[in-house]
XYZ file of C-alpha atoms in Angstrom:
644
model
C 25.023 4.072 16.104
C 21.999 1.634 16.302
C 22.169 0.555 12.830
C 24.302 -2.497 12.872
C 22.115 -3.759 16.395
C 19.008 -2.865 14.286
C 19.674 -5.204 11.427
C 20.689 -7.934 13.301
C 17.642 -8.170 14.967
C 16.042 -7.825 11.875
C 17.945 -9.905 9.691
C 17.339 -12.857 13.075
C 13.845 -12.328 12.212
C 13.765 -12.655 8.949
C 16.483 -15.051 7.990
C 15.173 -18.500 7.118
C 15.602 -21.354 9.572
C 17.699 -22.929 7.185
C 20.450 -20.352 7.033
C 20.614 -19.899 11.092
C 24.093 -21.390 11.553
C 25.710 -19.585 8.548
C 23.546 -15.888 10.539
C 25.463 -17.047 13.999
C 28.667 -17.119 12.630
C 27.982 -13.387 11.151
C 27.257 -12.173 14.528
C 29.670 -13.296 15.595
C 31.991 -11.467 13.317
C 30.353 -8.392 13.528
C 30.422 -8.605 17.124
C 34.871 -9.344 17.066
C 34.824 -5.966 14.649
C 32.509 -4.073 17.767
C 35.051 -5.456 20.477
C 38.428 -4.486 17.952
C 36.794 -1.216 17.163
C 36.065 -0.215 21.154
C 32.058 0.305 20.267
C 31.565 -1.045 23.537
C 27.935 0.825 23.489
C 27.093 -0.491 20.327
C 28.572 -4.133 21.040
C 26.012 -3.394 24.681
C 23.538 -2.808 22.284
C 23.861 -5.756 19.538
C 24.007 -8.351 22.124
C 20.834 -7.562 24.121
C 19.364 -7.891 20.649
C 20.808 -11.308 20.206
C 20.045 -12.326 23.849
C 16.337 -11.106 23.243
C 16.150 -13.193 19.644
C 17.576 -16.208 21.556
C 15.174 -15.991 24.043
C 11.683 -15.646 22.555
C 12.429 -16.444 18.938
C 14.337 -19.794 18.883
C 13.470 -21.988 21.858
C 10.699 -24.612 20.138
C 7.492 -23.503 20.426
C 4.852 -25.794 22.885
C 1.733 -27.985 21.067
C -1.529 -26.996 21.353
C -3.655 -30.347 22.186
C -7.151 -29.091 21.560
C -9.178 -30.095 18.528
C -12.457 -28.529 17.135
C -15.655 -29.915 18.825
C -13.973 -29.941 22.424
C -16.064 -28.163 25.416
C -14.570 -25.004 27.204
C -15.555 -22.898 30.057
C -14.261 -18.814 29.250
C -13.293 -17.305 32.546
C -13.919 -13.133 31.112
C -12.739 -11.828 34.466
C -9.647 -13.543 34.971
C -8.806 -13.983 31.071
C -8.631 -18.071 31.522
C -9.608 -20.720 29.327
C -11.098 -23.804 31.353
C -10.572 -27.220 29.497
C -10.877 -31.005 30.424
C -7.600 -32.609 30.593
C -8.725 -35.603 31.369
C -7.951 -37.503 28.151
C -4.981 -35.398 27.344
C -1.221 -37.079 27.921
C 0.554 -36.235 30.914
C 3.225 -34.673 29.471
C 0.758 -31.942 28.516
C 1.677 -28.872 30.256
C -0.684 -25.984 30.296
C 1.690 -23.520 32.186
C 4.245 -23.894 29.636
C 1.586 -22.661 26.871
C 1.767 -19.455 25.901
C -1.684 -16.867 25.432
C -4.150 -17.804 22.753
C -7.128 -15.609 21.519
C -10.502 -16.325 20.914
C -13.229 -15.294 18.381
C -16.679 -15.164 19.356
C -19.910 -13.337 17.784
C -21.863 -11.217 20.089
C -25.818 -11.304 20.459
C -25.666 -8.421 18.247
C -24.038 -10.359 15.087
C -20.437 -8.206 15.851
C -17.257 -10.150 15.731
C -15.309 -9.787 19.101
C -11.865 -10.671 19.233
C -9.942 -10.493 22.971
C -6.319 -11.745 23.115
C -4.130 -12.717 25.886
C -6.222 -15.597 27.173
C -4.221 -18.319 29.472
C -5.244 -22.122 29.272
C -5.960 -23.486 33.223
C -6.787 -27.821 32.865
C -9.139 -29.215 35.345
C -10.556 -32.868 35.223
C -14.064 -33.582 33.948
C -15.656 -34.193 37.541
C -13.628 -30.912 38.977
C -13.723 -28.605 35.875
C -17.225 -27.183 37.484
C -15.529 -26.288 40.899
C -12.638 -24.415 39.082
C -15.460 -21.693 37.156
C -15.865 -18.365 38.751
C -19.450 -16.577 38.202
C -17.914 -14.737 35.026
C -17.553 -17.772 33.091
C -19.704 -19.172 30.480
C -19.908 -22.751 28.122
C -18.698 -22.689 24.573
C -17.744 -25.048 21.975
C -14.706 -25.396 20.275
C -15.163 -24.557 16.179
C -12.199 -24.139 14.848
C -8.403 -23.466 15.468
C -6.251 -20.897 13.642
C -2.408 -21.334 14.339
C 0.132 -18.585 14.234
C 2.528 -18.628 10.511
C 5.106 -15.563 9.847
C 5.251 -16.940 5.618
C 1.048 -17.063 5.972
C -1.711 -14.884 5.064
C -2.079 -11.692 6.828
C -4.488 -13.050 9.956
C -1.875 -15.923 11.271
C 1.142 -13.386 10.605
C -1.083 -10.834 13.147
C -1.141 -14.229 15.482
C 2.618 -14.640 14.967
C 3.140 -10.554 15.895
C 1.271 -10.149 18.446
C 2.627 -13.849 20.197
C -0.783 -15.805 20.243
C 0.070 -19.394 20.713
C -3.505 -19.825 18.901
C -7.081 -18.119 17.928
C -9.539 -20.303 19.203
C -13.217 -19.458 17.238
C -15.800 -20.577 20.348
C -19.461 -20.206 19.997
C -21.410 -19.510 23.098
C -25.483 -20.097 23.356
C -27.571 -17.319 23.013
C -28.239 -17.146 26.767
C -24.574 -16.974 27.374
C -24.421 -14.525 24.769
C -26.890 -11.787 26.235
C -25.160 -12.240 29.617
C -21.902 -11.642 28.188
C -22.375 -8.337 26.121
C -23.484 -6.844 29.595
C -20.594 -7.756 31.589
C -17.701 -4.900 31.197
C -14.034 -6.389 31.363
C -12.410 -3.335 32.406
C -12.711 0.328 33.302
C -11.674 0.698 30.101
C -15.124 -0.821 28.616
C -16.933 0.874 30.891
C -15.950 4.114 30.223
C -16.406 2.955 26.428
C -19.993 1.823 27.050
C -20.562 5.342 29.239
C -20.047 7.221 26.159
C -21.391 5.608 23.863
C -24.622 6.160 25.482
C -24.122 9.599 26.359
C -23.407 10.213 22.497
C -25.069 8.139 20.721
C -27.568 9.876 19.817
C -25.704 12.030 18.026
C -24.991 11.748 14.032
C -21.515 12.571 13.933
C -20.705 10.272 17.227
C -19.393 7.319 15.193
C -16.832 9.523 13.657
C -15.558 11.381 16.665
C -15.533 7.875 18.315
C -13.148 6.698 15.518
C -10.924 10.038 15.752
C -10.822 9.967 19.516
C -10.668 6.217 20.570
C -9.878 4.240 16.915
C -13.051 2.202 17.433
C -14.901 2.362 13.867
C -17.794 -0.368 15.004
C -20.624 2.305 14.344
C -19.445 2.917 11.179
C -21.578 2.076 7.540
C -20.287 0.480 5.007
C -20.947 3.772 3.012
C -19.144 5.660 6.190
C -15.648 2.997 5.463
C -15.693 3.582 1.802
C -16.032 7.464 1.703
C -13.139 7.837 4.113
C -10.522 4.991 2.477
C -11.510 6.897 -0.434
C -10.128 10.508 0.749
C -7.070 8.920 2.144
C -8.042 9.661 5.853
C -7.858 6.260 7.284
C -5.145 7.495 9.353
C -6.776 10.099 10.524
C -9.982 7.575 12.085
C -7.419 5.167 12.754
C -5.714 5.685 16.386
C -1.804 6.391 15.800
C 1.161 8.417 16.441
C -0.603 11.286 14.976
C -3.476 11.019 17.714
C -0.458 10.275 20.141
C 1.012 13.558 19.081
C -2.421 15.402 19.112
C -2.418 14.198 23.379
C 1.413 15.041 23.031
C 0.148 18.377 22.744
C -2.767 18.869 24.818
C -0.517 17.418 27.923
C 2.805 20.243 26.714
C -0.223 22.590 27.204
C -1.704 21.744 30.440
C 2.334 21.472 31.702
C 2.959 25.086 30.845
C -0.059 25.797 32.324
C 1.097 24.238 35.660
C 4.261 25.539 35.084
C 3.245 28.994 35.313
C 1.257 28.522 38.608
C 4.255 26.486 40.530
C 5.477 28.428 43.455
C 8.784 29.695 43.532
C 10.574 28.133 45.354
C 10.069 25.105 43.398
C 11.405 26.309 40.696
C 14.358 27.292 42.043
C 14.965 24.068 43.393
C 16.741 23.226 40.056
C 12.818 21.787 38.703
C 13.065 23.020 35.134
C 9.939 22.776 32.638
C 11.238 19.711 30.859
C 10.958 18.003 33.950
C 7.318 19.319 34.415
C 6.893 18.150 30.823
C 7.598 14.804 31.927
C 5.711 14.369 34.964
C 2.695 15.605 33.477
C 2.787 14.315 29.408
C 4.465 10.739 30.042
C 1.533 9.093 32.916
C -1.039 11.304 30.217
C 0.494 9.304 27.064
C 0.343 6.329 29.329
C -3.626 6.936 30.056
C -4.371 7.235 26.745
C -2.439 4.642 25.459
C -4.639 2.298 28.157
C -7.789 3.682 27.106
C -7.008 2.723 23.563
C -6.251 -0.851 24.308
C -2.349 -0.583 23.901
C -2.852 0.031 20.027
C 1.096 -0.572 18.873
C 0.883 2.562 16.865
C -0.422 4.692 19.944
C 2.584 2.645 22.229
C 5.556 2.950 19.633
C 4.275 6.644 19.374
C 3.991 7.131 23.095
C 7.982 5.110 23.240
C 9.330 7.407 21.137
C 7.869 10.913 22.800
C 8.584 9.583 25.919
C 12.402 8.816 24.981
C 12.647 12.645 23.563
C 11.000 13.751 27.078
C 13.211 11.856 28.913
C 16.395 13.252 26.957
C 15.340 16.829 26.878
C 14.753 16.486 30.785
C 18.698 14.534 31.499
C 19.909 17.512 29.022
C 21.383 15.355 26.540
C 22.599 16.541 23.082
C 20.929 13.885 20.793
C 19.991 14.510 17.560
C 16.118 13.844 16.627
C 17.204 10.825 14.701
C 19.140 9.502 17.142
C 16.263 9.717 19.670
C 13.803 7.934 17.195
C 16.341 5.056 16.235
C 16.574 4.509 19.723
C 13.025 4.551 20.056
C 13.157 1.941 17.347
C 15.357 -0.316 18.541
C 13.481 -0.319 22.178
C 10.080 -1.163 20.288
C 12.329 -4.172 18.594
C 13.988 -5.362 21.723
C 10.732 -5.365 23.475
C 8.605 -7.437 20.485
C 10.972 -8.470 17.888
C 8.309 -9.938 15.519
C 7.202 -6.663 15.294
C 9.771 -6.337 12.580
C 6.658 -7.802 10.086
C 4.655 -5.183 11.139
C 4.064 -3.224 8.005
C 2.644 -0.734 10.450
C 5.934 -0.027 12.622
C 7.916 0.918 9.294
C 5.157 3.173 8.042
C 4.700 5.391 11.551
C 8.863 5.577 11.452
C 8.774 6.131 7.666
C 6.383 8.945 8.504
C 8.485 10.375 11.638
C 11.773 9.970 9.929
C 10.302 12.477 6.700
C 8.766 14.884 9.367
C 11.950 15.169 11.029
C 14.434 15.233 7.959
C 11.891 17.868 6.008
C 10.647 20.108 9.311
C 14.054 20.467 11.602
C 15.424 23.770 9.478
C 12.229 26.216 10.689
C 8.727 26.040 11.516
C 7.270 28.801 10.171
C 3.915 28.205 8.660
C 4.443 27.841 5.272
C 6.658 25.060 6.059
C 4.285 23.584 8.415
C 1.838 23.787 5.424
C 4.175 22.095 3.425
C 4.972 19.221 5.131
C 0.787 18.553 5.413
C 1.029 18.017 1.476
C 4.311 16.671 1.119
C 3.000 13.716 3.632
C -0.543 13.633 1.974
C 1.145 12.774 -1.207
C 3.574 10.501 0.389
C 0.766 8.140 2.023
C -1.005 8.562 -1.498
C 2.155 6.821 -3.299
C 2.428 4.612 -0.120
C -1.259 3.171 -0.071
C -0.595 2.631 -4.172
C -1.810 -1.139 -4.686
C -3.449 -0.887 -2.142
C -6.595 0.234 -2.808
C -8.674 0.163 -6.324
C -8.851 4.115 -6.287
C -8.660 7.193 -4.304
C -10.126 10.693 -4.571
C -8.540 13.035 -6.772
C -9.476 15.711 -3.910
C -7.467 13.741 -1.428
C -4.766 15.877 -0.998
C -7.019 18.907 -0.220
C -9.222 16.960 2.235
C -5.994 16.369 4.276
C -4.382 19.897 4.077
C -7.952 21.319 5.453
C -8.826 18.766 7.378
C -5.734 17.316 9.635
C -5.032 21.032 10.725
C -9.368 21.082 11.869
C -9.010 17.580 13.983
C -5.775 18.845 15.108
C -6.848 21.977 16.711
C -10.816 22.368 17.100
C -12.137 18.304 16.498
C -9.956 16.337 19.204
C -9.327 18.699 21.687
C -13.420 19.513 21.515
C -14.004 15.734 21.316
C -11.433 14.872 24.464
C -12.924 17.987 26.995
C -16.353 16.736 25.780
C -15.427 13.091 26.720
C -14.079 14.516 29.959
C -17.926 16.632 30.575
C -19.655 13.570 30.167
C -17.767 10.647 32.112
C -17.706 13.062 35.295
C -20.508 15.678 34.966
C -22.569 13.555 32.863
C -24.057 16.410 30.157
C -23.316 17.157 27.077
C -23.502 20.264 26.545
C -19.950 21.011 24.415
C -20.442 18.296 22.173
C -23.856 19.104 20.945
C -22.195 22.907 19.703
C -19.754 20.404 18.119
C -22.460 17.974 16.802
C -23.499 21.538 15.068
C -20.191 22.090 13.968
C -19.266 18.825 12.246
C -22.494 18.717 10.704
C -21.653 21.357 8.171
C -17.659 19.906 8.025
C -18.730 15.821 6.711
C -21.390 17.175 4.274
C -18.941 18.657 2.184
C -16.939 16.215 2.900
C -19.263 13.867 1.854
C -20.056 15.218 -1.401
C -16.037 15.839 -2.152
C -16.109 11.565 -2.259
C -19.018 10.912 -4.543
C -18.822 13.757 -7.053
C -15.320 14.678 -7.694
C -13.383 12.358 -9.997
C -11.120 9.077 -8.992
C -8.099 7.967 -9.658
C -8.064 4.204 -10.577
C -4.322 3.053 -9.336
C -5.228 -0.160 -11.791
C -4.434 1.637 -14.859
C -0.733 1.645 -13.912
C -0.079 -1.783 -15.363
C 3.975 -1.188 -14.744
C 6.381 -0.649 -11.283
C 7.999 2.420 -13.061
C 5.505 4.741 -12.509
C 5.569 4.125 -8.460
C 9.523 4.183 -8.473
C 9.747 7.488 -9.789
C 7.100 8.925 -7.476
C 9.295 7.248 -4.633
C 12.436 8.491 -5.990
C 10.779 12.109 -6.375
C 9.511 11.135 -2.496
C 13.300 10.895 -1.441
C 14.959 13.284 -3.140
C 11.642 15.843 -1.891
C 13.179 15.051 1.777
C 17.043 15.282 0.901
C 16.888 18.745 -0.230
C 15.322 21.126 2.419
C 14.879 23.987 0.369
C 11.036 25.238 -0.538
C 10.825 26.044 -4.042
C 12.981 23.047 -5.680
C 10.332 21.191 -3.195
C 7.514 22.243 -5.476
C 8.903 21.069 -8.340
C 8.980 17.524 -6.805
C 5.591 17.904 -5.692
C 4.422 18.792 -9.518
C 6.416 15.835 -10.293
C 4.463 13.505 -8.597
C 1.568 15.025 -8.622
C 1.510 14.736 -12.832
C 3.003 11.033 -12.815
C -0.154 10.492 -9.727
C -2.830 12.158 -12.387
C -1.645 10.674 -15.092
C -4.329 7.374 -14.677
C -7.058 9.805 -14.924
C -5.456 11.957 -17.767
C -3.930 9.819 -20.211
C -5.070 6.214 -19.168
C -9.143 7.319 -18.690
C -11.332 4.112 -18.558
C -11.461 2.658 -22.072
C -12.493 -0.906 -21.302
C -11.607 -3.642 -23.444
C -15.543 -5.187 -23.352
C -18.347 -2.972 -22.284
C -21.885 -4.578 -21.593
C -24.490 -2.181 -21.657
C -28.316 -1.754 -21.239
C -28.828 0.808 -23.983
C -32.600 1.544 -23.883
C -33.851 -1.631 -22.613
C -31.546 -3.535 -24.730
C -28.439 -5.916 -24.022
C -25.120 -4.759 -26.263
C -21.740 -6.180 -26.161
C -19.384 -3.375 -27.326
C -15.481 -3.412 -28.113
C -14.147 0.052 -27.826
C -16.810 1.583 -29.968
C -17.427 -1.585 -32.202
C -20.998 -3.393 -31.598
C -20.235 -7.023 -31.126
C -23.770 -8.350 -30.223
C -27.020 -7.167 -29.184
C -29.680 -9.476 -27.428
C -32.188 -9.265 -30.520
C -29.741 -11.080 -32.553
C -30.872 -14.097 -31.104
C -34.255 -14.795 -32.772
C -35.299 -17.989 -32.072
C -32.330 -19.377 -31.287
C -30.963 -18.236 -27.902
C -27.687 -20.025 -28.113
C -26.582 -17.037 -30.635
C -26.346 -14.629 -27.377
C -23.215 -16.741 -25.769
C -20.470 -14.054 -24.925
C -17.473 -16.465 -23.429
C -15.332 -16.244 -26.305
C -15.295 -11.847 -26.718
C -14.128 -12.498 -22.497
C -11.142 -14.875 -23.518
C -12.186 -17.462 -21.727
C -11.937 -20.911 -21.901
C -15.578 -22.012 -21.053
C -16.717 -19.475 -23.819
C -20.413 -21.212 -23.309
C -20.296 -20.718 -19.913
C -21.703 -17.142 -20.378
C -24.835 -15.705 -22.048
C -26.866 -12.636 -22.627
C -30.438 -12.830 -21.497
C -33.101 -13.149 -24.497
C -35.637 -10.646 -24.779
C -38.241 -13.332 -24.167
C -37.044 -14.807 -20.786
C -39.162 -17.858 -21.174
C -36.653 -18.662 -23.861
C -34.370 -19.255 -21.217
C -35.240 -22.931 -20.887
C -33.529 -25.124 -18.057
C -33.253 -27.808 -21.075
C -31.332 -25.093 -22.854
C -29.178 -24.276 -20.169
C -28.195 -27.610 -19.227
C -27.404 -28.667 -23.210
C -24.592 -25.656 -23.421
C -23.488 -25.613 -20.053
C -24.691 -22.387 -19.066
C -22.837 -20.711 -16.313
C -23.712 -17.308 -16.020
C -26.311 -15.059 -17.317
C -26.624 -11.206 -17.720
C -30.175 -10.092 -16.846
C -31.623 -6.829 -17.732
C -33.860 -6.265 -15.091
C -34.662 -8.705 -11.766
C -36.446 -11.335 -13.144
C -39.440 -12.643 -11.673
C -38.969 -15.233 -8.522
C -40.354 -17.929 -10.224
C -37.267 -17.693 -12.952
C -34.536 -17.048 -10.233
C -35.229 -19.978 -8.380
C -35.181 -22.033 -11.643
C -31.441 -20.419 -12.117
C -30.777 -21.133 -8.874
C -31.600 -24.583 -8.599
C -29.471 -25.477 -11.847
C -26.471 -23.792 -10.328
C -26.311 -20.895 -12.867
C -25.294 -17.606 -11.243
C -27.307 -14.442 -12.821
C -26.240 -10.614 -12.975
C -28.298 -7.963 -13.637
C -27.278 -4.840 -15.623
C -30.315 -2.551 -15.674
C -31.604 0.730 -17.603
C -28.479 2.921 -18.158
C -25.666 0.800 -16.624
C -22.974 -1.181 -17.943
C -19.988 -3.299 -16.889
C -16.744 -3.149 -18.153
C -13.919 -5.648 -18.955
C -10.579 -4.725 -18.598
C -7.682 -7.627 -19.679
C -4.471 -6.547 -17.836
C -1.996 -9.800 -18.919
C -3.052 -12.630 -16.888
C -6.238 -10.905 -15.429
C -9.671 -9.839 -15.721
C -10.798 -6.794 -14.147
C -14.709 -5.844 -13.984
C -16.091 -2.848 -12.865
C -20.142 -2.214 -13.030
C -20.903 1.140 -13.192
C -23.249 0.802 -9.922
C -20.587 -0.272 -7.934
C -17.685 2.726 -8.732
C -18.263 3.619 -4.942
C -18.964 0.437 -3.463
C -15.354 -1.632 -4.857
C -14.751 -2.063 -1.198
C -17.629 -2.579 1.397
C -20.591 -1.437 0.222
C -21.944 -4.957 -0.873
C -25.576 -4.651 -2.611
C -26.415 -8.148 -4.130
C -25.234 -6.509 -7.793
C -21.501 -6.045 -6.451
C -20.778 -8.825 -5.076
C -22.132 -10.362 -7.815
C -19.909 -8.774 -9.841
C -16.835 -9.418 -7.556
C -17.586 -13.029 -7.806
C -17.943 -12.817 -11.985
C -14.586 -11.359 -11.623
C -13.143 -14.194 -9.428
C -14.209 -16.805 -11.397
C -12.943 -15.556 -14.885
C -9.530 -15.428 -12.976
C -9.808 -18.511 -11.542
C -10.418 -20.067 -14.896
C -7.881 -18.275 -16.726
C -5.412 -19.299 -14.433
């Protein structure tokens, strides 16, 4: 029913600005075939999707006439941005201008990012009589602009309808003064439990389950869970949306049972309790979450099946969620780039299509690893590698948050902002203590899979097409055998592929070797007196092959003459040189990595690219960042850089 309105707004989204006249005049058509047809709902439908692209998405877009280097005053408690429009034209507008956001670091070193800031002009002589108490001095650095074809941070500017992100730095008076002040109830309530809790080691993950806010995370912490696949789980979304879903179904039928009477004979039935109590409790949490667009599409879509149930209308569950769909769209059409609206959808759709027959446990069990290998396929290229436990971790541990974790978590929350103990969560503290160690130890010591090694697309369409057909047919035990499927094509990069490397460097007992597959292909006592012998460009198939060099075994042979006369780039230490010889590498420019006792770093040519992976850093590909790794990350982007 939706589907023609839905792609239309799509398709207005997406269509280049080139092509707009030849898109009208489709509309148009399809529109004549509504009106011939008598789809009058559907024609309803399609044209307060063109009448909501016409009226945010192609009327031209105002200037923004600041510059980097400019003085502004940031009015926190009325979200305004003060500037001096003294020198400005005339014709300059500020009401016209749409919100901008602005970047700031705290007094802490913590990036803080608020949106939905408003620009208010005031002349230079009357800017100081238009500042409230809450507003503080900061300079202009930089300006990023909003671009749907750009790189991921100005297509989030473009989504979320920022006319701007303005990067202002603030002195570090300002800054102290400002990290105290709380914006909302929301950040109070936020700062409440965070000292009620913090204390507590498992805090920073119940704070990410409960409220999406990872800031007390390690960079240990991020890896360990991107690794296991449970970013969704420490991410706020529809599934946390469903977990309050629940809790408020709960405390309805609890109500429910203790209405009088006569109520209930007043025609009140429970869907109507349902929706009294769930939809304001959705709404709560969706505030305290600071309108995350998973937690509001999520909260959209419950609140449409509420809403049905309660008016006693025969819709099926896909009709209710492409409705749901279409309302997100006709509220924010550039949500349509949202690789984050398709996934939660994605995600609904297969629960729906795979759980509507029955819900008897084994099903319910089945749908936990059908969608744990779905988001394993889906987060393919994604990510270097994930756990080969991943699966497991998300069959045990979804079910754990879902019944024990965030309802503990949320009546803990609840102790503390109005009693003020915490009692509860300490038993829980307890509890989770003995839950992340294993957890812990699942990430570091069972084996990865590297999604690398799959140097083709084939691989990932046939786990897809074994994702599909999985959902198309209902029935349990040919369900297996699409799980096995996948699950042998998934392996297969740790099975078949391993992790020969092209070139391995190793320190094999205190000694430099350059190995290809097995073969020996130079060792750092080859050298002799003649250091130049130890250059390694040419095994990496690059064109600077003397850009690249093995350390002798006698540093001092590693002359700054020497490295000036071959052009010395880069040079593989075996240990951390004294400071004395760094400093003389790092005044000629040369960059140095170090490959100690027992490790080694491995080459991998895949076509047009070099891929390096030091054995020190197999947990840390993402953020843990020791010196090593990201000296190794930057090795890697150079050899691509010069290749290309």
């Amino acid at each position: 029913m939706l589907l023609s309105s839905l792609s239309i707004l799509m398709g207005a989204i997406l269509v280049p600005s080139d092509y707009l006249w030849v898109y009208s005049t489709h509309i148009i058509l399809v529109c004549l075939y509504l009106i011939w047809s008598k789809r009058l709902i559907v024609l309803f439908l399609t044209l307060l999707s063109f009448i909501s692209i016409i009226s945010s998405e192609l009327l031209p877009a105002p200037s923004l006439l600041l510059q980097a280097g400019s003085v502004v005053f940031v009015d926190f408690e009325r979200k305004s941005l003060i500037v001096n429009q003294d020198q400005s034209s005339n014709e300059w507008d500020l009401s016209e201008i749409g919100p901008v956001s602005i970047v700031y670091f705290s007094g802490k070193g913590q990036r803080q990012r608020q949106d939905n800031f408003y620009l208010t002009g005031s002349g230079k002589a009357s800017i100081h009589e238009s500042r409230s108490n809450l507003s503080y001095r900061g300079e202009l650095k930089s300006i990023l602009l909003p671009d749907k074809n750009g790189p991921w941070w100005q297509k989030q500017l473009y989504v979320k309808r920022q006319v701007a992100q303005l990067t202002i730095q603030f002195s570090d008076k300002d800054l102290s003064s400002i990290d105290q002040v709380h914006f909302s109830f929301r950040d109070e309530l936020l700062t409440k439990l965070d000292m009620m809790f913090g204390a507590f080691n498992s805090w920073r993950f119940s704070k990410a389950l409960l409220l999406g806010q990872n800031d007390l995370w390690s960079e240990r912490d991020t890896w360990v869970i991107r690794t296991l696949g449970l970013a969704h789980l420490f991410v706020v979304s529809g599934l946390h949306t469903g977990f309050m879903f629940a809790i408020g179904c709960l405390v309805s039928r609890a109500v429910w049972r203790l209405l009088p009477n006569q109520i209930m004979l007043s025609g009140l039935t429970r869907w109507h309790c349902d929706a009294i109590i769930v939809m304001p409790l959705l709404l709560a949490y969706a505030y305290i979450t600071n309108w995350g667009e998973p937690v509001v599409r999520a909260s959209i879509m419950l609140s449409v099946y509420l809403c049905s149930r309660m008016l006693t209308l025969k819709v099926s569950p896909y009709g209710i969620i492409t409705f749901a769909l279409w309302l997100v769209l006709l509220i924010n059409p550039r949500a349509v780039l949202s690789p984050g609206l398709w996934l939660s959808f994605s995600m609904v759709y297969l629960l729906i299509g795979y759980c509507q027959t029955s819900a008897k446990l084994s099903r319910l069990l089945m749908v936990q690893v059908m969608l744990s290998t779905a988001s394993m396929v889906l987060i393919l290229g994604w990510q270097e590698a994930i756990s080969s436990a991943s699966i497991l971790v998300n069959v045990l541990l979804i079910p754990f948050a879902a019944f024990l974790w965030f309802p503990w978590g949320v009546l803990s929350s609840f102790e503390a902002s109005v009693i003020g103990s915490t009692y509860s969560y300490e038993l829980l503290d307890r509890l989770l203590y003995y839950v992340m160690t294993p957890v812990d130890w699942t990430a570091f010591e069972l084996p990865l899979l590297f999604f690398e090694q799959f140097t083709s697309s084939v691989p990932r369409l046939i786990m897809l097409l074994l994702i599909g057909y999985w959902v198309y047919q209902s029935p349990l035990n040919r369900g297996l055998v699409c799980a096995l499927g996948i699950w042998c094509v998934l392996f297969s990069s740790m099975l078949f592929n391993g992790s020969n490397a092209d070139i391995t460097l190793k320190n094999k007992e205190n000694s430099l070797i350059i190995l290809e597959q097995n073969e020996l292909l130079l060792a750092d006592s080859w050298a002799g007196a003649d250091p130049s012998r130890l250059v390694f460009g040419s095994y990496l198939k690059s064109e600077r092959q003397n850009a690249y060099i093995l350390s002798p075994r006698a540093v001092k042979d590693l002359t700054p003459q020497m490295l000036l006369d071959y052009g010395i780039e880069w040079v593989i230490l075996k240990r951390k040189e004294s400071e004395q010889t760094l400093a003389m590498l790092d005044a000629l420019s040369v960059d140095w990595l170090v490959i100690s006792a027992d490790e080694s770093l491995a080459f991998y040519f895949q076509s047009s690219r070099v891929s390096i992976r030091h054995s020190s850093c197999i947990y840390s590909f993402f953020l843990l960042k020791s010196d090593t790794c990201k000296r190794v990350e930057k090795l890697e982007s150079v050899l691509n850089y010069v290749q290309t």
